Amino acid sequence: MAKTYKNIYQQVYSFEALHAAYLRARKGKRYRAEVLRFSAHLEENLIQLQNELMWKSYQTGKYREFFVYEPKLRTVAALPFRDRVVQHALIAAIEPIWEARFIFDSYACRVGKGTHAGADKAQSLLRAVQRQHGKAYVLKADIHHYFASIDHGVLKSLLRKRIACRDTLRLLDGIIDSTDGVGIPIGNLTSQLFANIYLHELDQFVKQRLHERHYMRYMDDFIVVHHDKEHLQQVRRDVEQFLADKLRLITNSKTQVFPVALHRGRALDFLGYKIWPTHRLLRKDSVRKMRRKVLLYRKGKLRRDELLRSARSWLGHAGHANTFRLMERLAKKIHEVSTD
């Protein structure tokens, strides 16, 4: 029987936990108006939150919705700052329960993981299969409208596999039910952990039931690498059946099995890179976006600090691909325009 955890709630509502959560929540945002307002009466606000949590009168606040365009158009729902403090405290209390159980090759929203480590792993899987068998096929899949499709009832049942603390479950249920019926908000800190817990079931199915060695996942994007195309077609059928039956999810229309090769094949387009066993390149849209920002700066539509911030981020990403000459050219161009 799976181990469950009780007596978690005090780790959420203690003053020390809430103050530490406040410090994490304000990181990089301390001069925003709502953070300044909360900070101006910090002790009073933390004690108010503590009392609401202790007496179980706390309710999740109202969401503010806005759009982001990276890497594609998404609707983000953001809570007031006080709710983000609560979520930081909650995550600090419960995340270690699952972190110890997640598979190694789950790379999203985890310390020491991320897109670069994920791209390294994907390439190592391709190399291993090609080295042993002379060819490599990939099942590349992701979930159709993942965050919007997470079923509240299924998520609650998964949380109850590990948590037996009623007060903590009441708080978790309140956050889950702060949106109607199906789906969780992209902007919630808890949503990142919830999303990993939800697809941890898929990880276990692929690794323990299907015994696939060459598997990895980054949030709702996942790959299986194998030398046999027909084998991967069967894996796809098994996975899609499991997702429908157990998690009420479906894969999107881009899910497919294909060979990865320079000739008579193609690259694995994954985590912002075009990946082959031998090398990897940046996606063309990544290069276009950076060039567009240089152009916007020249037209006076982008501030110098915004250009340099984007450039640092882009160069860090590009440094994990075989793009030295491209990086050199773009870095030179960015330097030229930013010092005019």
Short mmCIF file of N, CA and C in Angstrom, two decimals, residues 73-246:
data_model
loop_
_atom_site.label_atom_id
_atom_site.label_comp_id
_atom_site.label_asym_id
_atom_site.label_seq_id
_atom_site.Cartn_x
_atom_site.Cartn_y
_atom_site.Cartn_z
N LEU A 73 0.29 31.53 -28.50
CA LEU A 73 -0.71 32.29 -27.76
C LEU A 73 -1.35 31.42 -26.67
N ARG A 74 -1.29 31.90 -25.43
CA ARG A 74 -1.88 31.19 -24.30
C ARG A 74 -2.61 32.19 -23.42
N THR A 75 -3.65 31.70 -22.76
CA THR A 75 -4.34 32.50 -21.76
C THR A 75 -3.78 32.14 -20.39
N VAL A 76 -3.31 33.14 -19.67
CA VAL A 76 -2.75 32.94 -18.33
C VAL A 76 -3.70 33.57 -17.32
N ALA A 77 -4.02 32.83 -16.25
CA ALA A 77 -4.86 33.35 -15.18
C ALA A 77 -3.99 33.54 -13.94
N ALA A 78 -3.91 34.77 -13.46
CA ALA A 78 -3.05 35.10 -12.32
C ALA A 78 -3.88 35.48 -11.11
N LEU A 79 -3.46 35.01 -9.94
CA LEU A 79 -4.13 35.32 -8.69
C LEU A 79 -3.50 36.53 -8.01
N PRO A 80 -4.20 37.15 -7.07
CA PRO A 80 -3.58 38.22 -6.27
C PRO A 80 -2.34 37.71 -5.54
N PHE A 81 -1.49 38.64 -5.15
CA PHE A 81 -0.20 38.27 -4.55
C PHE A 81 -0.39 37.43 -3.28
N ARG A 82 -1.37 37.76 -2.45
CA ARG A 82 -1.57 37.02 -1.20
C ARG A 82 -1.83 35.53 -1.48
N ASP A 83 -2.54 35.23 -2.56
CA ASP A 83 -2.80 33.84 -2.91
C ASP A 83 -1.54 33.14 -3.40
N ARG A 84 -0.68 33.90 -4.05
CA ARG A 84 0.58 33.31 -4.51
C ARG A 84 1.48 32.97 -3.31
N VAL A 85 1.40 33.78 -2.26
CA VAL A 85 2.14 33.46 -1.03
C VAL A 85 1.65 32.13 -0.46
N VAL A 86 0.35 31.96 -0.39
CA VAL A 86 -0.23 30.70 0.12
C VAL A 86 0.23 29.52 -0.73
N GLN A 87 0.22 29.70 -2.04
CA GLN A 87 0.61 28.58 -2.92
C GLN A 87 2.09 28.24 -2.77
N HIS A 88 2.93 29.23 -2.57
CA HIS A 88 4.35 28.94 -2.33
C HIS A 88 4.51 28.14 -1.04
N ALA A 89 3.77 28.50 0.01
CA ALA A 89 3.86 27.76 1.27
C ALA A 89 3.35 26.33 1.10
N LEU A 90 2.27 26.18 0.37
CA LEU A 90 1.70 24.85 0.13
C LEU A 90 2.65 23.97 -0.67
N ILE A 91 3.22 24.52 -1.73
CA ILE A 91 4.14 23.74 -2.56
C ILE A 91 5.37 23.31 -1.76
N ALA A 92 5.89 24.20 -0.93
CA ALA A 92 7.06 23.85 -0.12
C ALA A 92 6.76 22.67 0.80
N ALA A 93 5.51 22.56 1.24
CA ALA A 93 5.13 21.48 2.16
C ALA A 93 4.90 20.15 1.45
N ILE A 94 4.36 20.18 0.24
CA ILE A 94 3.95 18.92 -0.39
C ILE A 94 4.83 18.46 -1.55
N GLU A 95 5.56 19.38 -2.19
CA GLU A 95 6.35 18.99 -3.36
C GLU A 95 7.36 17.88 -3.05
N PRO A 96 8.06 17.91 -1.91
CA PRO A 96 9.03 16.83 -1.66
C PRO A 96 8.42 15.43 -1.63
N ILE A 97 7.13 15.34 -1.32
CA ILE A 97 6.46 14.03 -1.30
C ILE A 97 6.52 13.39 -2.67
N TRP A 98 6.28 14.19 -3.71
CA TRP A 98 6.28 13.64 -5.07
C TRP A 98 7.66 13.70 -5.72
N GLU A 99 8.44 14.71 -5.38
CA GLU A 99 9.74 14.85 -6.02
C GLU A 99 10.57 13.59 -5.84
N ALA A 100 10.46 12.96 -4.70
CA ALA A 100 11.22 11.73 -4.43
C ALA A 100 10.72 10.55 -5.26
N ARG A 101 9.53 10.70 -5.86
CA ARG A 101 8.93 9.58 -6.59
C ARG A 101 8.89 9.80 -8.10
N PHE A 102 9.06 11.02 -8.55
CA PHE A 102 9.08 11.28 -9.99
C PHE A 102 10.23 10.52 -10.63
N ILE A 103 10.02 10.10 -11.88
CA ILE A 103 11.11 9.44 -12.60
C ILE A 103 12.21 10.45 -12.88
N PHE A 104 13.41 9.97 -13.07
CA PHE A 104 14.55 10.86 -13.32
C PHE A 104 14.33 11.67 -14.59
N ASP A 105 13.75 11.05 -15.61
CA ASP A 105 13.66 11.69 -16.92
C ASP A 105 12.36 12.44 -17.14
N SER A 106 11.90 13.13 -16.11
CA SER A 106 10.84 14.13 -16.21
C SER A 106 11.51 15.48 -15.99
N TYR A 107 11.44 16.38 -16.97
CA TYR A 107 12.36 17.53 -16.99
C TYR A 107 11.71 18.90 -16.78
N ALA A 108 10.41 18.99 -16.63
CA ALA A 108 9.77 20.30 -16.51
C ALA A 108 9.55 20.68 -15.06
N CYS A 109 9.84 21.95 -14.74
CA CYS A 109 9.51 22.54 -13.43
C CYS A 109 10.10 21.74 -12.28
N ARG A 110 11.35 21.33 -12.45
CA ARG A 110 12.05 20.60 -11.40
C ARG A 110 13.48 21.15 -11.27
N VAL A 111 13.97 21.21 -10.04
CA VAL A 111 15.31 21.72 -9.80
C VAL A 111 16.33 20.82 -10.50
N GLY A 112 17.26 21.46 -11.22
CA GLY A 112 18.31 20.71 -11.90
C GLY A 112 17.91 20.12 -13.23
N LYS A 113 16.68 20.40 -13.67
CA LYS A 113 16.21 19.87 -14.96
C LYS A 113 16.10 21.03 -15.96
N GLY A 114 15.01 21.10 -16.70
CA GLY A 114 14.82 22.20 -17.65
C GLY A 114 15.02 21.78 -19.09
N THR A 115 14.86 22.76 -20.00
CA THR A 115 14.88 22.45 -21.44
C THR A 115 16.25 21.99 -21.92
N HIS A 116 17.32 22.60 -21.41
CA HIS A 116 18.65 22.23 -21.89
C HIS A 116 19.02 20.81 -21.46
N ALA A 117 18.74 20.47 -20.20
CA ALA A 117 18.99 19.11 -19.74
C ALA A 117 18.10 18.13 -20.49
N GLY A 118 16.86 18.55 -20.79
CA GLY A 118 15.96 17.69 -21.54
C GLY A 118 16.44 17.45 -22.96
N ALA A 119 16.94 18.50 -23.61
CA ALA A 119 17.47 18.34 -24.96
C ALA A 119 18.70 17.44 -24.96
N ASP A 120 19.55 17.58 -23.94
CA ASP A 120 20.72 16.69 -23.82
C ASP A 120 20.27 15.23 -23.71
N LYS A 121 19.24 14.99 -22.90
CA LYS A 121 18.76 13.63 -22.71
C LYS A 121 18.15 13.07 -23.99
N ALA A 122 17.36 13.88 -24.68
CA ALA A 122 16.75 13.42 -25.93
C ALA A 122 17.83 13.00 -26.92
N GLN A 123 18.88 13.80 -27.04
CA GLN A 123 19.95 13.47 -27.97
C GLN A 123 20.69 12.21 -27.53
N SER A 124 20.87 12.03 -26.23
CA SER A 124 21.56 10.83 -25.75
C SER A 124 20.74 9.57 -26.02
N LEU A 125 19.40 9.68 -25.95
CA LEU A 125 18.55 8.54 -26.29
C LEU A 125 18.68 8.17 -27.76
N LEU A 126 18.67 9.19 -28.63
CA LEU A 126 18.85 8.94 -30.07
C LEU A 126 20.19 8.28 -30.34
N ARG A 127 21.24 8.79 -29.71
CA ARG A 127 22.58 8.23 -29.93
C ARG A 127 22.66 6.77 -29.47
N ALA A 128 22.06 6.49 -28.32
CA ALA A 128 22.14 5.14 -27.77
C ALA A 128 21.46 4.13 -28.69
N VAL A 129 20.28 4.48 -29.18
CA VAL A 129 19.54 3.55 -30.05
C VAL A 129 20.24 3.41 -31.39
N GLN A 130 20.68 4.52 -31.97
CA GLN A 130 21.37 4.44 -33.27
C GLN A 130 22.68 3.68 -33.16
N ARG A 131 23.42 3.89 -32.09
CA ARG A 131 24.69 3.21 -31.91
C ARG A 131 24.48 1.68 -31.81
N GLN A 132 23.42 1.28 -31.15
CA GLN A 132 23.19 -0.15 -30.96
C GLN A 132 22.53 -0.82 -32.16
N HIS A 133 21.67 -0.07 -32.87
CA HIS A 133 20.86 -0.70 -33.91
C HIS A 133 21.06 -0.11 -35.31
N GLY A 134 21.81 0.98 -35.40
CA GLY A 134 22.07 1.59 -36.71
C GLY A 134 20.97 2.48 -37.21
N LYS A 135 19.87 2.60 -36.48
CA LYS A 135 18.76 3.48 -36.88
C LYS A 135 17.94 3.81 -35.63
N ALA A 136 17.21 4.90 -35.72
CA ALA A 136 16.41 5.34 -34.58
C ALA A 136 15.09 5.93 -35.07
N TYR A 137 14.01 5.44 -34.50
CA TYR A 137 12.68 6.01 -34.72
C TYR A 137 12.22 6.66 -33.41
N VAL A 138 11.34 7.64 -33.55
CA VAL A 138 10.82 8.35 -32.39
C VAL A 138 9.30 8.40 -32.42
N LEU A 139 8.70 8.08 -31.29
CA LEU A 139 7.31 8.45 -31.06
C LEU A 139 7.35 9.79 -30.32
N LYS A 140 6.89 10.83 -30.98
CA LYS A 140 6.84 12.16 -30.37
C LYS A 140 5.38 12.53 -30.18
N ALA A 141 5.04 12.87 -28.94
CA ALA A 141 3.63 13.12 -28.64
C ALA A 141 3.50 14.27 -27.66
N ASP A 142 2.37 14.93 -27.71
CA ASP A 142 1.99 15.80 -26.61
C ASP A 142 0.47 15.79 -26.48
N ILE A 143 0.02 16.34 -25.37
CA ILE A 143 -1.39 16.25 -25.01
C ILE A 143 -2.16 17.43 -25.60
N HIS A 144 -3.32 17.14 -26.12
CA HIS A 144 -4.20 18.17 -26.67
C HIS A 144 -4.74 19.04 -25.53
N HIS A 145 -4.40 20.35 -25.57
CA HIS A 145 -4.88 21.32 -24.58
C HIS A 145 -4.73 20.77 -23.16
N TYR A 146 -3.48 20.48 -22.80
CA TYR A 146 -3.24 19.73 -21.57
C TYR A 146 -3.81 20.38 -20.32
N PHE A 147 -3.36 21.59 -19.99
CA PHE A 147 -3.81 22.22 -18.75
C PHE A 147 -5.33 22.39 -18.72
N ALA A 148 -5.90 22.69 -19.86
CA ALA A 148 -7.35 22.88 -19.92
C ALA A 148 -8.12 21.57 -19.86
N SER A 149 -7.43 20.43 -19.96
CA SER A 149 -8.10 19.13 -20.00
C SER A 149 -7.95 18.31 -18.72
N ILE A 150 -7.17 18.81 -17.76
CA ILE A 150 -6.96 18.05 -16.53
C ILE A 150 -8.27 17.95 -15.76
N ASP A 151 -8.68 16.73 -15.48
CA ASP A 151 -9.96 16.47 -14.82
C ASP A 151 -9.81 16.66 -13.30
N HIS A 152 -10.69 17.45 -12.72
CA HIS A 152 -10.59 17.76 -11.29
C HIS A 152 -10.73 16.51 -10.42
N GLY A 153 -11.68 15.66 -10.76
CA GLY A 153 -11.88 14.45 -9.97
C GLY A 153 -10.69 13.52 -10.02
N VAL A 154 -10.12 13.34 -11.20
CA VAL A 154 -8.93 12.49 -11.34
C VAL A 154 -7.77 13.07 -10.56
N LEU A 155 -7.56 14.39 -10.69
CA LEU A 155 -6.45 15.05 -9.98
C LEU A 155 -6.61 14.88 -8.47
N LYS A 156 -7.80 15.08 -7.95
CA LYS A 156 -8.02 14.94 -6.51
C LYS A 156 -7.72 13.51 -6.05
N SER A 157 -8.12 12.53 -6.85
CA SER A 157 -7.85 11.14 -6.47
C SER A 157 -6.35 10.85 -6.46
N LEU A 158 -5.61 11.45 -7.37
CA LEU A 158 -4.15 11.25 -7.40
C LEU A 158 -3.49 11.90 -6.19
N LEU A 159 -3.97 13.08 -5.79
CA LEU A 159 -3.42 13.73 -4.61
C LEU A 159 -3.68 12.89 -3.35
N ARG A 160 -4.82 12.23 -3.32
CA ARG A 160 -5.17 11.42 -2.15
C ARG A 160 -4.40 10.10 -2.08
N LYS A 161 -3.68 9.77 -3.14
CA LYS A 161 -2.80 8.60 -3.06
C LYS A 161 -1.67 8.80 -2.06
N ARG A 162 -1.29 10.08 -1.86
CA ARG A 162 -0.14 10.38 -0.99
C ARG A 162 -0.50 11.22 0.22
N ILE A 163 -1.53 12.05 0.12
CA ILE A 163 -1.86 12.96 1.21
C ILE A 163 -3.10 12.46 1.94
N ALA A 164 -2.97 12.32 3.26
CA ALA A 164 -4.10 11.91 4.11
C ALA A 164 -4.43 12.98 5.14
N CYS A 165 -3.87 14.17 4.95
CA CYS A 165 -4.12 15.29 5.86
C CYS A 165 -5.37 16.04 5.37
N ARG A 166 -6.46 15.97 6.13
CA ARG A 166 -7.73 16.52 5.66
C ARG A 166 -7.68 18.02 5.39
N ASP A 167 -7.00 18.74 6.27
CA ASP A 167 -6.95 20.20 6.11
C ASP A 167 -6.15 20.58 4.86
N THR A 168 -5.07 19.86 4.61
CA THR A 168 -4.27 20.12 3.40
C THR A 168 -5.09 19.78 2.16
N LEU A 169 -5.81 18.68 2.20
CA LEU A 169 -6.66 18.29 1.07
C LEU A 169 -7.77 19.32 0.83
N ARG A 170 -8.32 19.89 1.92
CA ARG A 170 -9.35 20.91 1.77
C ARG A 170 -8.78 22.13 1.04
N LEU A 171 -7.57 22.52 1.41
CA LEU A 171 -6.93 23.66 0.75
C LEU A 171 -6.65 23.34 -0.72
N LEU A 172 -6.13 22.15 -0.99
CA LEU A 172 -5.86 21.74 -2.37
C LEU A 172 -7.14 21.71 -3.19
N ASP A 173 -8.20 21.14 -2.63
CA ASP A 173 -9.48 21.07 -3.35
C ASP A 173 -10.01 22.47 -3.66
N GLY A 174 -9.84 23.39 -2.71
CA GLY A 174 -10.30 24.75 -2.95
C GLY A 174 -9.58 25.42 -4.10
N ILE A 175 -8.29 25.18 -4.21
CA ILE A 175 -7.51 25.74 -5.33
C ILE A 175 -7.95 25.10 -6.64
N ILE A 176 -8.10 23.77 -6.64
CA ILE A 176 -8.52 23.06 -7.86
C ILE A 176 -9.89 23.55 -8.31
N ASP A 177 -10.83 23.69 -7.37
CA ASP A 177 -12.20 24.07 -7.70
C ASP A 177 -12.39 25.57 -7.89
N SER A 178 -11.29 26.34 -7.81
CA SER A 178 -11.40 27.78 -8.06
C SER A 178 -11.64 28.07 -9.54
N THR A 179 -11.49 27.05 -10.37
CA THR A 179 -11.91 27.13 -11.78
C THR A 179 -12.94 26.02 -12.00
N ASP A 180 -13.83 26.21 -12.94
CA ASP A 180 -14.97 25.32 -13.10
C ASP A 180 -14.60 24.00 -13.78
N GLY A 181 -15.08 22.90 -13.20
CA GLY A 181 -15.18 21.60 -13.87
C GLY A 181 -13.90 20.92 -14.29
N VAL A 182 -13.36 21.37 -15.41
CA VAL A 182 -12.18 20.75 -16.00
C VAL A 182 -11.13 21.81 -16.25
N GLY A 183 -9.87 21.45 -16.03
CA GLY A 183 -8.78 22.35 -16.34
C GLY A 183 -8.23 23.07 -15.13
N ILE A 184 -6.94 23.41 -15.21
CA ILE A 184 -6.28 24.18 -14.16
C ILE A 184 -5.57 25.37 -14.82
N PRO A 185 -5.47 26.52 -14.12
CA PRO A 185 -4.90 27.72 -14.73
C PRO A 185 -3.39 27.58 -14.94
N ILE A 186 -2.91 28.01 -16.09
CA ILE A 186 -1.49 27.97 -16.38
C ILE A 186 -0.70 28.83 -15.40
N GLY A 187 -1.29 29.94 -14.94
CA GLY A 187 -0.55 30.89 -14.11
C GLY A 187 -0.35 30.49 -12.66
N ASN A 188 -1.07 29.48 -12.17
CA ASN A 188 -0.91 29.08 -10.77
C ASN A 188 0.39 28.32 -10.54
N LEU A 189 1.06 28.64 -9.43
CA LEU A 189 2.25 27.88 -9.07
C LEU A 189 1.90 26.42 -8.83
N THR A 190 0.77 26.17 -8.20
CA THR A 190 0.34 24.79 -7.94
C THR A 190 0.10 24.01 -9.23
N SER A 191 -0.27 24.70 -10.29
CA SER A 191 -0.58 24.00 -11.55
C SER A 191 0.63 23.26 -12.11
N GLN A 192 1.82 23.80 -11.90
CA GLN A 192 3.03 23.13 -12.38
C GLN A 192 3.21 21.78 -11.70
N LEU A 193 3.03 21.76 -10.38
CA LEU A 193 3.15 20.50 -9.65
C LEU A 193 2.00 19.57 -9.99
N PHE A 194 0.77 20.11 -10.01
CA PHE A 194 -0.39 19.28 -10.36
C PHE A 194 -0.18 18.60 -11.72
N ALA A 195 0.34 19.36 -12.69
CA ALA A 195 0.52 18.82 -14.04
C ALA A 195 1.54 17.69 -14.05
N ASN A 196 2.60 17.82 -13.26
CA ASN A 196 3.59 16.74 -13.17
C ASN A 196 3.05 15.52 -12.43
N ILE A 197 2.26 15.75 -11.38
CA ILE A 197 1.64 14.63 -10.66
C ILE A 197 0.69 13.87 -11.59
N TYR A 198 -0.07 14.60 -12.38
CA TYR A 198 -1.05 13.99 -13.28
C TYR A 198 -0.37 13.06 -14.28
N LEU A 199 0.69 13.54 -14.92
CA LEU A 199 1.35 12.72 -15.94
C LEU A 199 2.43 11.81 -15.36
N HIS A 200 2.67 11.88 -14.07
CA HIS A 200 3.51 10.86 -13.42
C HIS A 200 2.87 9.48 -13.61
N GLU A 201 1.55 9.46 -13.70
CA GLU A 201 0.85 8.18 -13.96
C GLU A 201 1.25 7.63 -15.32
N LEU A 202 1.38 8.50 -16.31
CA LEU A 202 1.85 8.07 -17.64
C LEU A 202 3.28 7.57 -17.56
N ASP A 203 4.14 8.30 -16.84
CA ASP A 203 5.54 7.89 -16.69
C ASP A 203 5.62 6.47 -16.14
N GLN A 204 4.84 6.21 -15.10
CA GLN A 204 4.85 4.89 -14.47
C GLN A 204 4.34 3.82 -15.43
N PHE A 205 3.33 4.15 -16.19
CA PHE A 205 2.78 3.19 -17.16
C PHE A 205 3.82 2.84 -18.23
N VAL A 206 4.47 3.86 -18.79
CA VAL A 206 5.44 3.62 -19.86
C VAL A 206 6.67 2.87 -19.34
N LYS A 207 7.14 3.25 -18.16
CA LYS A 207 8.36 2.63 -17.63
C LYS A 207 8.11 1.26 -17.01
N GLN A 208 7.03 1.12 -16.26
CA GLN A 208 6.82 -0.12 -15.50
C GLN A 208 5.94 -1.14 -16.20
N ARG A 209 4.96 -0.65 -16.96
CA ARG A 209 4.07 -1.59 -17.65
C ARG A 209 4.56 -1.91 -19.05
N LEU A 210 4.98 -0.88 -19.78
CA LEU A 210 5.47 -1.11 -21.15
C LEU A 210 6.96 -1.39 -21.18
N HIS A 211 7.67 -1.10 -20.11
CA HIS A 211 9.11 -1.37 -19.98
C HIS A 211 9.93 -0.69 -21.08
N GLU A 212 9.56 0.56 -21.39
CA GLU A 212 10.30 1.32 -22.40
C GLU A 212 11.50 2.00 -21.73
N ARG A 213 12.68 1.68 -22.18
CA ARG A 213 13.91 2.23 -21.60
C ARG A 213 14.17 3.65 -22.07
N HIS A 214 13.85 3.93 -23.31
CA HIS A 214 14.26 5.21 -23.92
C HIS A 214 13.06 6.16 -24.00
N TYR A 215 12.68 6.63 -22.83
CA TYR A 215 11.50 7.50 -22.69
C TYR A 215 11.87 8.70 -21.86
N MET A 216 11.30 9.85 -22.19
CA MET A 216 11.45 11.05 -21.38
C MET A 216 10.26 11.96 -21.61
N ARG A 217 10.04 12.86 -20.64
CA ARG A 217 8.90 13.78 -20.74
C ARG A 217 9.30 15.17 -20.27
N TYR A 218 8.78 16.19 -20.97
CA TYR A 218 8.88 17.57 -20.52
C TYR A 218 7.45 18.12 -20.48
N MET A 219 6.89 18.18 -19.27
CA MET A 219 5.48 18.53 -19.06
C MET A 219 4.60 17.62 -19.91
N ASP A 220 3.87 18.14 -20.90
CA ASP A 220 2.99 17.25 -21.68
C ASP A 220 3.60 16.82 -23.01
N ASP A 221 4.86 17.15 -23.26
CA ASP A 221 5.58 16.66 -24.44
C ASP A 221 6.42 15.46 -24.03
N PHE A 222 6.30 14.36 -24.74
CA PHE A 222 7.09 13.19 -24.38
C PHE A 222 7.52 12.42 -25.62
N ILE A 223 8.62 11.69 -25.48
CA ILE A 223 9.15 10.90 -26.59
C ILE A 223 9.50 9.50 -26.11
N VAL A 224 9.40 8.56 -27.03
CA VAL A 224 9.93 7.20 -26.86
C VAL A 224 10.79 6.92 -28.08
N VAL A 225 12.01 6.45 -27.87
CA VAL A 225 12.93 6.16 -28.97
C VAL A 225 13.13 4.65 -29.05
N HIS A 226 13.11 4.11 -30.28
CA HIS A 226 13.25 2.67 -30.49
C HIS A 226 13.73 2.44 -31.92
N HIS A 227 14.28 1.27 -32.18
CA HIS A 227 14.76 0.98 -33.54
C HIS A 227 13.68 0.39 -34.43
N ASP A 228 12.53 0.03 -33.86
CA ASP A 228 11.47 -0.65 -34.61
C ASP A 228 10.25 0.26 -34.71
N LYS A 229 9.93 0.64 -35.93
CA LYS A 229 8.81 1.56 -36.15
C LYS A 229 7.48 0.94 -35.72
N GLU A 230 7.27 -0.34 -36.03
CA GLU A 230 6.01 -1.00 -35.68
C GLU A 230 5.86 -1.10 -34.15
N HIS A 231 6.96 -1.32 -33.48
CA HIS A 231 6.91 -1.36 -32.01
C HIS A 231 6.41 -0.03 -31.47
N LEU A 232 6.91 1.07 -32.00
CA LEU A 232 6.48 2.39 -31.52
C LEU A 232 5.02 2.67 -31.88
N GLN A 233 4.55 2.16 -33.00
CA GLN A 233 3.13 2.32 -33.33
C GLN A 233 2.25 1.64 -32.28
N GLN A 234 2.71 0.46 -31.81
CA GLN A 234 1.95 -0.23 -30.77
C GLN A 234 2.04 0.52 -29.44
N VAL A 235 3.22 1.07 -29.14
CA VAL A 235 3.37 1.89 -27.93
C VAL A 235 2.41 3.07 -27.98
N ARG A 236 2.31 3.68 -29.15
CA ARG A 236 1.39 4.81 -29.30
C ARG A 236 -0.04 4.39 -28.99
N ARG A 237 -0.47 3.26 -29.52
CA ARG A 237 -1.83 2.80 -29.26
C ARG A 237 -2.06 2.52 -27.77
N ASP A 238 -1.08 1.88 -27.15
CA ASP A 238 -1.20 1.57 -25.72
C ASP A 238 -1.25 2.84 -24.87
N VAL A 239 -0.39 3.79 -25.21
CA VAL A 239 -0.34 5.05 -24.46
C VAL A 239 -1.63 5.83 -24.63
N GLU A 240 -2.12 5.92 -25.84
CA GLU A 240 -3.35 6.68 -26.07
C GLU A 240 -4.55 6.03 -25.38
N GLN A 241 -4.57 4.72 -25.32
CA GLN A 241 -5.64 4.03 -24.60
C GLN A 241 -5.56 4.32 -23.11
N PHE A 242 -4.34 4.26 -22.58
CA PHE A 242 -4.14 4.55 -21.15
C PHE A 242 -4.56 5.99 -20.82
N LEU A 243 -4.13 6.94 -21.63
CA LEU A 243 -4.47 8.34 -21.39
C LEU A 243 -5.98 8.55 -21.39
N ALA A 244 -6.68 7.92 -22.33
CA ALA A 244 -8.13 8.09 -22.41
C ALA A 244 -8.83 7.43 -21.23
N ASP A 245 -8.41 6.22 -20.89
CA ASP A 245 -9.10 5.46 -19.84
C ASP A 245 -8.82 5.97 -18.44
N LYS A 246 -7.58 6.31 -18.16
CA LYS A 246 -7.18 6.63 -16.79
C LYS A 246 -7.12 8.13 -16.50
#
